[in-house]
Amino acid sequence: MDLKLERNTKGFWHNGNLCKLHIMTKVEELNQSKKPIIAIDKSLNKYQGKTLFPEKLALANEQLQGVKLPPKMKHSS
Amino acid sequence: MKLDRYHLKADETLSVFEFISNGPNGAIRKIIDFQPTGLPGLYNLAFGDKHPTTGEIDDLAISNNLDTDKVLATVVTALYAFLDKYPEALVYAIGSTPARTRLYRMGITRFYKEMQEDFYLFGRIGKEFYGFEIGKEYEGFLAQRKFM
């Protein structure tokens, strides 16, 4: 699903003046947010605990053996 | 991120993600898996295609669906989601081939400005991790979520 940015412009009359409202669509809000848009799909639960890419995990474990990890950054909250 | 990306589906633990890449080669189902490694708290980001009939996962497939940026933006989105859920986790990423690792580096470089606001990023050279720098070659990458 492609999420396209859209701006809806609506207005109303108040004391003879046209007042315009810029209403953000939900999609726009979501797109502008850094919070990702994720739908939970229980059918994917079947992969829990399974190693989907065993060769890749083996390679990562091999590379990480004896590696010096950077100091863990402190979270400020 | 304000970048174009695919809609993501995830399992209830936010460890396995799925999306569909659409392009000239059709709709290709992709899987992203955050795998626990042998080091506690460190997860490996694995990513590949799901075969439409066998359901097998292939991390060597080349889709050529002309949507590399959108795919990479979607993977970064999954990284945000995973690290929001598991803020103490570290995520390691390597390509299945040196070319793929270069692609990951290009991806990080492409989204570096936005990513560095939210992640500590490191590149591995040999047995050491260094702060990620654009233009440097690395053998693997590590991300940790920043929280303001």
PDB file of N, CA and C in Angstrom, chain A residues 53-65 67 69, chain B residues 31-38 42-48 58-61 72 75 79 90-108 115 121-129 132 137-143:
ATOM      1  N   PHE A  53      16.662 -17.329   8.514  1.00  0.00           N
ATOM      2  CA  PHE A  53      17.837 -17.205   7.654  1.00  0.00           C
ATOM      3  C   PHE A  53      19.025 -17.826   8.394  1.00  0.00           C
ATOM      4  N   PRO A  54      19.072 -19.155   8.490  1.00  0.00           N
ATOM      5  CA  PRO A  54      20.104 -19.791   9.322  1.00  0.00           C
ATOM      6  C   PRO A  54      21.530 -19.465   8.898  1.00  0.00           C
ATOM      7  N   GLU A  55      21.764 -19.385   7.581  1.00  0.00           N
ATOM      8  CA  GLU A  55      23.132 -19.109   7.107  1.00  0.00           C
ATOM      9  C   GLU A  55      23.556 -17.701   7.531  1.00  0.00           C
ATOM     10  N   LYS A  56      22.611 -16.791   7.462  1.00  0.00           N
ATOM     11  CA  LYS A  56      22.897 -15.406   7.812  1.00  0.00           C
ATOM     12  C   LYS A  56      23.196 -15.280   9.307  1.00  0.00           C
ATOM     13  N   LEU A  57      22.435 -16.022  10.097  1.00  0.00           N
ATOM     14  CA  LEU A  57      22.662 -15.973  11.544  1.00  0.00           C
ATOM     15  C   LEU A  57      24.020 -16.590  11.872  1.00  0.00           C
ATOM     16  N   ALA A  58      24.334 -17.681  11.190  1.00  0.00           N
ATOM     17  CA  ALA A  58      25.630 -18.331  11.425  1.00  0.00           C
ATOM     18  C   ALA A  58      26.766 -17.371  11.061  1.00  0.00           C
ATOM     19  N   LEU A  59      26.601 -16.679   9.943  1.00  0.00           N
ATOM     20  CA  LEU A  59      27.625 -15.719   9.504  1.00  0.00           C
ATOM     21  C   LEU A  59      27.764 -14.582  10.521  1.00  0.00           C
ATOM     22  N   ALA A  60      26.630 -14.092  11.000  1.00  0.00           N
ATOM     23  CA  ALA A  60      26.664 -12.996  11.988  1.00  0.00           C
ATOM     24  C   ALA A  60      27.363 -13.465  13.261  1.00  0.00           C
ATOM     25  N   ASN A  61      27.001 -14.660  13.726  1.00  0.00           N
ATOM     26  CA  ASN A  61      27.620 -15.175  14.956  1.00  0.00           C
ATOM     27  C   ASN A  61      29.124 -15.363  14.782  1.00  0.00           C
ATOM     28  N   GLU A  62      29.516 -15.823  13.594  1.00  0.00           N
ATOM     29  CA  GLU A  62      30.942 -16.018  13.310  1.00  0.00           C
ATOM     30  C   GLU A  62      31.663 -14.667  13.352  1.00  0.00           C
ATOM     31  N   GLN A  63      31.049 -13.661  12.708  1.00  0.00           N
ATOM     32  CA  GLN A  63      31.686 -12.333  12.654  1.00  0.00           C
ATOM     33  C   GLN A  63      31.736 -11.664  14.027  1.00  0.00           C
ATOM     34  N   LEU A  64      30.740 -11.979  14.849  1.00  0.00           N
ATOM     35  CA  LEU A  64      30.647 -11.296  16.147  1.00  0.00           C
ATOM     36  C   LEU A  64      31.500 -11.963  17.222  1.00  0.00           C
ATOM     37  N   GLN A  65      32.057 -13.125  16.865  1.00  0.00           N
ATOM     38  CA  GLN A  65      32.887 -13.826  17.843  1.00  0.00           C
ATOM     39  C   GLN A  65      34.140 -13.010  18.154  1.00  0.00           C
ATOM     40  N   VAL A  67      34.410 -10.040  18.939  1.00  0.00           N
ATOM     41  CA  VAL A  67      34.359  -8.645  18.530  1.00  0.00           C
ATOM     42  C   VAL A  67      34.199  -7.750  19.763  1.00  0.00           C
ATOM     43  N   LEU A  69      32.392  -4.839  21.274  1.00  0.00           N
ATOM     44  CA  LEU A  69      31.209  -4.005  21.038  1.00  0.00           C
ATOM     45  C   LEU A  69      31.469  -2.580  21.533  1.00  0.00           C
TER      46      LEU A  69
ATOM     47  N   ILE B  31      10.548 -10.626   3.697  1.00  0.00           N
ATOM     48  CA  ILE B  31      10.520 -10.900   5.140  1.00  0.00           C
ATOM     49  C   ILE B  31      11.734 -10.226   5.796  1.00  0.00           C
ATOM     50  N   ILE B  32      11.493  -9.611   6.934  1.00  0.00           N
ATOM     51  CA  ILE B  32      12.584  -9.060   7.756  1.00  0.00           C
ATOM     52  C   ILE B  32      12.503  -9.777   9.099  1.00  0.00           C
ATOM     53  N   ASP B  33      13.625 -10.300   9.535  1.00  0.00           N
ATOM     54  CA  ASP B  33      13.629 -11.067  10.788  1.00  0.00           C
ATOM     55  C   ASP B  33      14.742 -10.537  11.698  1.00  0.00           C
ATOM     56  N   PHE B  34      14.381 -10.218  12.926  1.00  0.00           N
ATOM     57  CA  PHE B  34      15.385  -9.814  13.912  1.00  0.00           C
ATOM     58  C   PHE B  34      15.718 -11.059  14.741  1.00  0.00           C
ATOM     59  N   GLN B  35      16.891 -11.610  14.490  1.00  0.00           N
ATOM     60  CA  GLN B  35      17.264 -12.900  15.071  1.00  0.00           C
ATOM     61  C   GLN B  35      18.170 -12.708  16.274  1.00  0.00           C
ATOM     62  N   PRO B  36      17.859 -13.360  17.399  1.00  0.00           N
ATOM     63  CA  PRO B  36      18.793 -13.274  18.524  1.00  0.00           C
ATOM     64  C   PRO B  36      20.109 -13.967  18.169  1.00  0.00           C
ATOM     65  N   THR B  37      21.206 -13.312  18.467  1.00  0.00           N
ATOM     66  CA  THR B  37      22.518 -13.905  18.181  1.00  0.00           C
ATOM     67  C   THR B  37      23.050 -14.575  19.447  1.00  0.00           C
ATOM     68  N   GLY B  38      24.272 -15.039  19.374  1.00  0.00           N
ATOM     69  CA  GLY B  38      24.915 -15.661  20.527  1.00  0.00           C
ATOM     70  C   GLY B  38      25.265 -14.649  21.615  1.00  0.00           C
ATOM     71  N   LEU B  42      21.885  -8.721  21.577  1.00  0.00           N
ATOM     72  CA  LEU B  42      22.297  -8.344  20.219  1.00  0.00           C
ATOM     73  C   LEU B  42      21.526  -9.177  19.188  1.00  0.00           C
ATOM     74  N   TYR B  43      20.877  -8.507  18.267  1.00  0.00           N
ATOM     75  CA  TYR B  43      20.036  -9.168  17.266  1.00  0.00           C
ATOM     76  C   TYR B  43      20.606  -8.940  15.875  1.00  0.00           C
ATOM     77  N   ASN B  44      20.432  -9.938  15.050  1.00  0.00           N
ATOM     78  CA  ASN B  44      20.875  -9.823  13.665  1.00  0.00           C
ATOM     79  C   ASN B  44      19.681  -9.486  12.784  1.00  0.00           C
ATOM     80  N   LEU B  45      19.833  -8.479  11.951  1.00  0.00           N
ATOM     81  CA  LEU B  45      18.762  -8.112  11.022  1.00  0.00           C
ATOM     82  C   LEU B  45      18.951  -8.943   9.751  1.00  0.00           C
ATOM     83  N   ALA B  46      17.995  -9.849   9.512  1.00  0.00           N
ATOM     84  CA  ALA B  46      18.060 -10.670   8.295  1.00  0.00           C
ATOM     85  C   ALA B  46      16.882 -10.296   7.404  1.00  0.00           C
ATOM     86  N   PHE B  47      17.127 -10.347   6.103  1.00  0.00           N
ATOM     87  CA  PHE B  47      16.136  -9.803   5.178  1.00  0.00           C
ATOM     88  C   PHE B  47      16.218 -10.572   3.859  1.00  0.00           C
ATOM     89  N   GLY B  48      15.075 -10.980   3.343  1.00  0.00           N
ATOM     90  CA  GLY B  48      15.089 -11.700   2.079  1.00  0.00           C
ATOM     91  C   GLY B  48      13.700 -11.883   1.504  1.00  0.00           C
ATOM     92  N   ASP B  58      14.621 -16.692   0.974  1.00  0.00           N
ATOM     93  CA  ASP B  58      15.854 -16.640   0.195  1.00  0.00           C
ATOM     94  C   ASP B  58      16.502 -15.260   0.364  1.00  0.00           C
ATOM     95  N   ASP B  59      17.670 -15.230   1.006  1.00  0.00           N
ATOM     96  CA  ASP B  59      18.310 -13.917   1.211  1.00  0.00           C
ATOM     97  C   ASP B  59      19.330 -13.607   0.124  1.00  0.00           C
ATOM     98  N   LEU B  60      19.361 -14.448  -0.914  1.00  0.00           N
ATOM     99  CA  LEU B  60      20.276 -14.181  -2.027  1.00  0.00           C
ATOM    100  C   LEU B  60      19.529 -13.731  -3.281  1.00  0.00           C
ATOM    101  N   ALA B  61      18.204 -13.762  -3.210  1.00  0.00           N
ATOM    102  CA  ALA B  61      17.406 -13.402  -4.380  1.00  0.00           C
ATOM    103  C   ALA B  61      17.644 -11.948  -4.771  1.00  0.00           C
ATOM    104  N   LEU B  72      14.568  -0.149   1.204  1.00  0.00           N
ATOM    105  CA  LEU B  72      15.479   0.207   2.303  1.00  0.00           C
ATOM    106  C   LEU B  72      14.760   1.058   3.353  1.00  0.00           C
ATOM    107  N   VAL B  75      12.769  -1.234   5.466  1.00  0.00           N
ATOM    108  CA  VAL B  75      13.608  -1.977   6.419  1.00  0.00           C
ATOM    109  C   VAL B  75      13.966  -1.071   7.607  1.00  0.00           C
ATOM    110  N   LEU B  79      13.178  -1.391  11.616  1.00  0.00           N
ATOM    111  CA  LEU B  79      14.216  -1.197  12.646  1.00  0.00           C
ATOM    112  C   LEU B  79      13.703  -0.251  13.745  1.00  0.00           C
ATOM    113  N   LEU B  90      20.609  -4.162  20.681  1.00  0.00           N
ATOM    114  CA  LEU B  90      21.520  -3.706  19.633  1.00  0.00           C
ATOM    115  C   LEU B  90      21.184  -4.520  18.394  1.00  0.00           C
ATOM    116  N   VAL B  91      21.209  -3.889  17.229  1.00  0.00           N
ATOM    117  CA  VAL B  91      20.903  -4.617  15.999  1.00  0.00           C
ATOM    118  C   VAL B  91      22.106  -4.589  15.068  1.00  0.00           C
ATOM    119  N   TYR B  92      22.511  -5.780  14.660  1.00  0.00           N
ATOM    120  CA  TYR B  92      23.646  -5.941  13.761  1.00  0.00           C
ATOM    121  C   TYR B  92      23.114  -6.249  12.362  1.00  0.00           C
ATOM    122  N   ALA B  93      23.749  -5.726  11.353  1.00  0.00           N
ATOM    123  CA  ALA B  93      23.315  -6.007   9.976  1.00  0.00           C
ATOM    124  C   ALA B  93      24.527  -6.235   9.079  1.00  0.00           C
ATOM    125  N   ILE B  94      24.427  -7.298   8.313  1.00  0.00           N
ATOM    126  CA  ILE B  94      25.435  -7.557   7.278  1.00  0.00           C
ATOM    127  C   ILE B  94      24.689  -8.040   6.038  1.00  0.00           C
ATOM    128  N   GLY B  95      25.271  -7.845   4.896  1.00  0.00           N
ATOM    129  CA  GLY B  95      24.677  -8.378   3.681  1.00  0.00           C
ATOM    130  C   GLY B  95      25.048  -9.849   3.542  1.00  0.00           C
ATOM    131  N   SER B  96      24.255 -10.575   2.765  1.00  0.00           N
ATOM    132  CA  SER B  96      24.576 -11.987   2.543  1.00  0.00           C
ATOM    133  C   SER B  96      25.767 -12.121   1.601  1.00  0.00           C
ATOM    134  N   THR B  97      26.112 -11.056   0.916  1.00  0.00           N
ATOM    135  CA  THR B  97      27.297 -11.026   0.051  1.00  0.00           C
ATOM    136  C   THR B  97      27.970  -9.665   0.267  1.00  0.00           C
ATOM    137  N   PRO B  98      29.243  -9.529  -0.113  1.00  0.00           N
ATOM    138  CA  PRO B  98      29.873  -8.206   0.009  1.00  0.00           C
ATOM    139  C   PRO B  98      29.102  -7.113  -0.736  1.00  0.00           C
ATOM    140  N   ALA B  99      28.500  -7.497  -1.874  1.00  0.00           N
ATOM    141  CA  ALA B  99      27.732  -6.498  -2.639  1.00  0.00           C
ATOM    142  C   ALA B  99      26.526  -6.037  -1.831  1.00  0.00           C
ATOM    143  N   ARG B 100      25.898  -6.983  -1.137  1.00  0.00           N
ATOM    144  CA  ARG B 100      24.735  -6.627  -0.307  1.00  0.00           C
ATOM    145  C   ARG B 100      25.162  -5.749   0.872  1.00  0.00           C
ATOM    146  N   THR B 101      26.340  -6.053   1.421  1.00  0.00           N
ATOM    147  CA  THR B 101      26.822  -5.231   2.540  1.00  0.00           C
ATOM    148  C   THR B 101      27.043  -3.801   2.050  1.00  0.00           C
ATOM    149  N   ARG B 102      27.561  -3.677   0.829  1.00  0.00           N
ATOM    150  CA  ARG B 102      27.735  -2.332   0.247  1.00  0.00           C
ATOM    151  C   ARG B 102      26.382  -1.651   0.062  1.00  0.00           C
ATOM    152  N   LEU B 103      25.385  -2.446  -0.312  1.00  0.00           N
ATOM    153  CA  LEU B 103      24.036  -1.899  -0.488  1.00  0.00           C
ATOM    154  C   LEU B 103      23.500  -1.382   0.850  1.00  0.00           C
ATOM    155  N   TYR B 104      23.767  -2.116   1.915  1.00  0.00           N
ATOM    156  CA  TYR B 104      23.349  -1.668   3.251  1.00  0.00           C
ATOM    157  C   TYR B 104      24.038  -0.349   3.594  1.00  0.00           C
ATOM    158  N   ARG B 105      25.334  -0.273   3.255  1.00  0.00           N
ATOM    159  CA  ARG B 105      26.077   0.960   3.545  1.00  0.00           C
ATOM    160  C   ARG B 105      25.462   2.126   2.773  1.00  0.00           C
ATOM    161  N   MET B 106      25.122   1.857   1.511  1.00  0.00           N
ATOM    162  CA  MET B 106      24.479   2.893   0.695  1.00  0.00           C
ATOM    163  C   MET B 106      23.142   3.293   1.312  1.00  0.00           C
ATOM    164  N   GLY B 107      22.428   2.291   1.828  1.00  0.00           N
ATOM    165  CA  GLY B 107      21.133   2.553   2.455  1.00  0.00           C
ATOM    166  C   GLY B 107      21.289   3.430   3.680  1.00  0.00           C
ATOM    167  N   ILE B 108      22.271   3.100   4.520  1.00  0.00           N
ATOM    168  CA  ILE B 108      22.492   3.911   5.730  1.00  0.00           C
ATOM    169  C   ILE B 108      22.899   5.323   5.328  1.00  0.00           C
ATOM    170  N   MET B 115      18.442   8.980  10.250  1.00  0.00           N
ATOM    171  CA  MET B 115      18.750   7.873  11.172  1.00  0.00           C
ATOM    172  C   MET B 115      19.610   8.329  12.345  1.00  0.00           C
ATOM    173  N   LEU B 121      24.898   4.831  15.368  1.00  0.00           N
ATOM    174  CA  LEU B 121      25.259   3.938  14.263  1.00  0.00           C
ATOM    175  C   LEU B 121      26.755   3.651  14.286  1.00  0.00           C
ATOM    176  N   PHE B 122      27.106   2.401  14.103  1.00  0.00           N
ATOM    177  CA  PHE B 122      28.497   1.980  14.112  1.00  0.00           C
ATOM    178  C   PHE B 122      28.780   1.111  12.886  1.00  0.00           C
ATOM    179  N   GLY B 123      30.019   1.110  12.462  1.00  0.00           N
ATOM    180  CA  GLY B 123      30.447   0.216  11.394  1.00  0.00           C
ATOM    181  C   GLY B 123      31.555  -0.677  11.926  1.00  0.00           C
ATOM    182  N   ARG B 124      31.547  -1.925  11.474  1.00  0.00           N
ATOM    183  CA  ARG B 124      32.578  -2.860  11.954  1.00  0.00           C
ATOM    184  C   ARG B 124      33.702  -2.976  10.940  1.00  0.00           C
ATOM    185  N   ILE B 125      34.916  -2.867  11.449  1.00  0.00           N
ATOM    186  CA  ILE B 125      36.109  -3.169  10.652  1.00  0.00           C
ATOM    187  C   ILE B 125      36.900  -4.154  11.490  1.00  0.00           C
ATOM    188  N   GLY B 126      37.030  -5.356  10.973  1.00  0.00           N
ATOM    189  CA  GLY B 126      37.709  -6.398  11.758  1.00  0.00           C
ATOM    190  C   GLY B 126      36.946  -6.685  13.032  1.00  0.00           C
ATOM    191  N   LYS B 127      37.620  -6.602  14.149  1.00  0.00           N
ATOM    192  CA  LYS B 127      36.968  -6.940  15.427  1.00  0.00           C
ATOM    193  C   LYS B 127      36.514  -5.709  16.197  1.00  0.00           C
ATOM    194  N   GLU B 128      36.551  -4.559  15.546  1.00  0.00           N
ATOM    195  CA  GLU B 128      36.201  -3.321  16.249  1.00  0.00           C
ATOM    196  C   GLU B 128      35.005  -2.626  15.588  1.00  0.00           C
ATOM    197  N   PHE B 129      34.230  -1.949  16.412  1.00  0.00           N
ATOM    198  CA  PHE B 129      33.168  -1.096  15.895  1.00  0.00           C
ATOM    199  C   PHE B 129      33.592   0.367  16.032  1.00  0.00           C
ATOM    200  N   PHE B 132      29.832   5.318  12.744  1.00  0.00           N
ATOM    201  CA  PHE B 132      29.629   5.273  11.293  1.00  0.00           C
ATOM    202  C   PHE B 132      29.996   6.602  10.650  1.00  0.00           C
ATOM    203  N   GLU B 137      34.284   2.209   4.172  1.00  0.00           N
ATOM    204  CA  GLU B 137      33.858   0.826   3.946  1.00  0.00           C
ATOM    205  C   GLU B 137      33.771   0.107   5.287  1.00  0.00           C
ATOM    206  N   TYR B 138      32.701  -0.633   5.509  1.00  0.00           N
ATOM    207  CA  TYR B 138      32.567  -1.419   6.733  1.00  0.00           C
ATOM    208  C   TYR B 138      32.153  -2.839   6.370  1.00  0.00           C
ATOM    209  N   GLU B 139      32.433  -3.755   7.295  1.00  0.00           N
ATOM    210  CA  GLU B 139      32.077  -5.157   7.054  1.00  0.00           C
ATOM    211  C   GLU B 139      30.740  -5.514   7.689  1.00  0.00           C
ATOM    212  N   GLY B 140      30.260  -4.672   8.560  1.00  0.00           N
ATOM    213  CA  GLY B 140      28.970  -4.898   9.207  1.00  0.00           C
ATOM    214  C   GLY B 140      28.555  -3.620   9.909  1.00  0.00           C
ATOM    215  N   PHE B 141      27.316  -3.586  10.351  1.00  0.00           N
ATOM    216  CA  PHE B 141      26.775  -2.346  10.938  1.00  0.00           C
ATOM    217  C   PHE B 141      26.018  -2.658  12.222  1.00  0.00           C
ATOM    218  N   LEU B 142      26.019  -1.684  13.098  1.00  0.00           N
ATOM    219  CA  LEU B 142      25.354  -1.876  14.375  1.00  0.00           C
ATOM    220  C   LEU B 142      24.522  -0.631  14.668  1.00  0.00           C
ATOM    221  N   ALA B 143      23.310  -0.855  15.166  1.00  0.00           N
ATOM    222  CA  ALA B 143      22.439   0.285  15.501  1.00  0.00           C
ATOM    223  C   ALA B 143      21.902   0.137  16.909  1.00  0.00           C
TER     224      ALA B 143
END
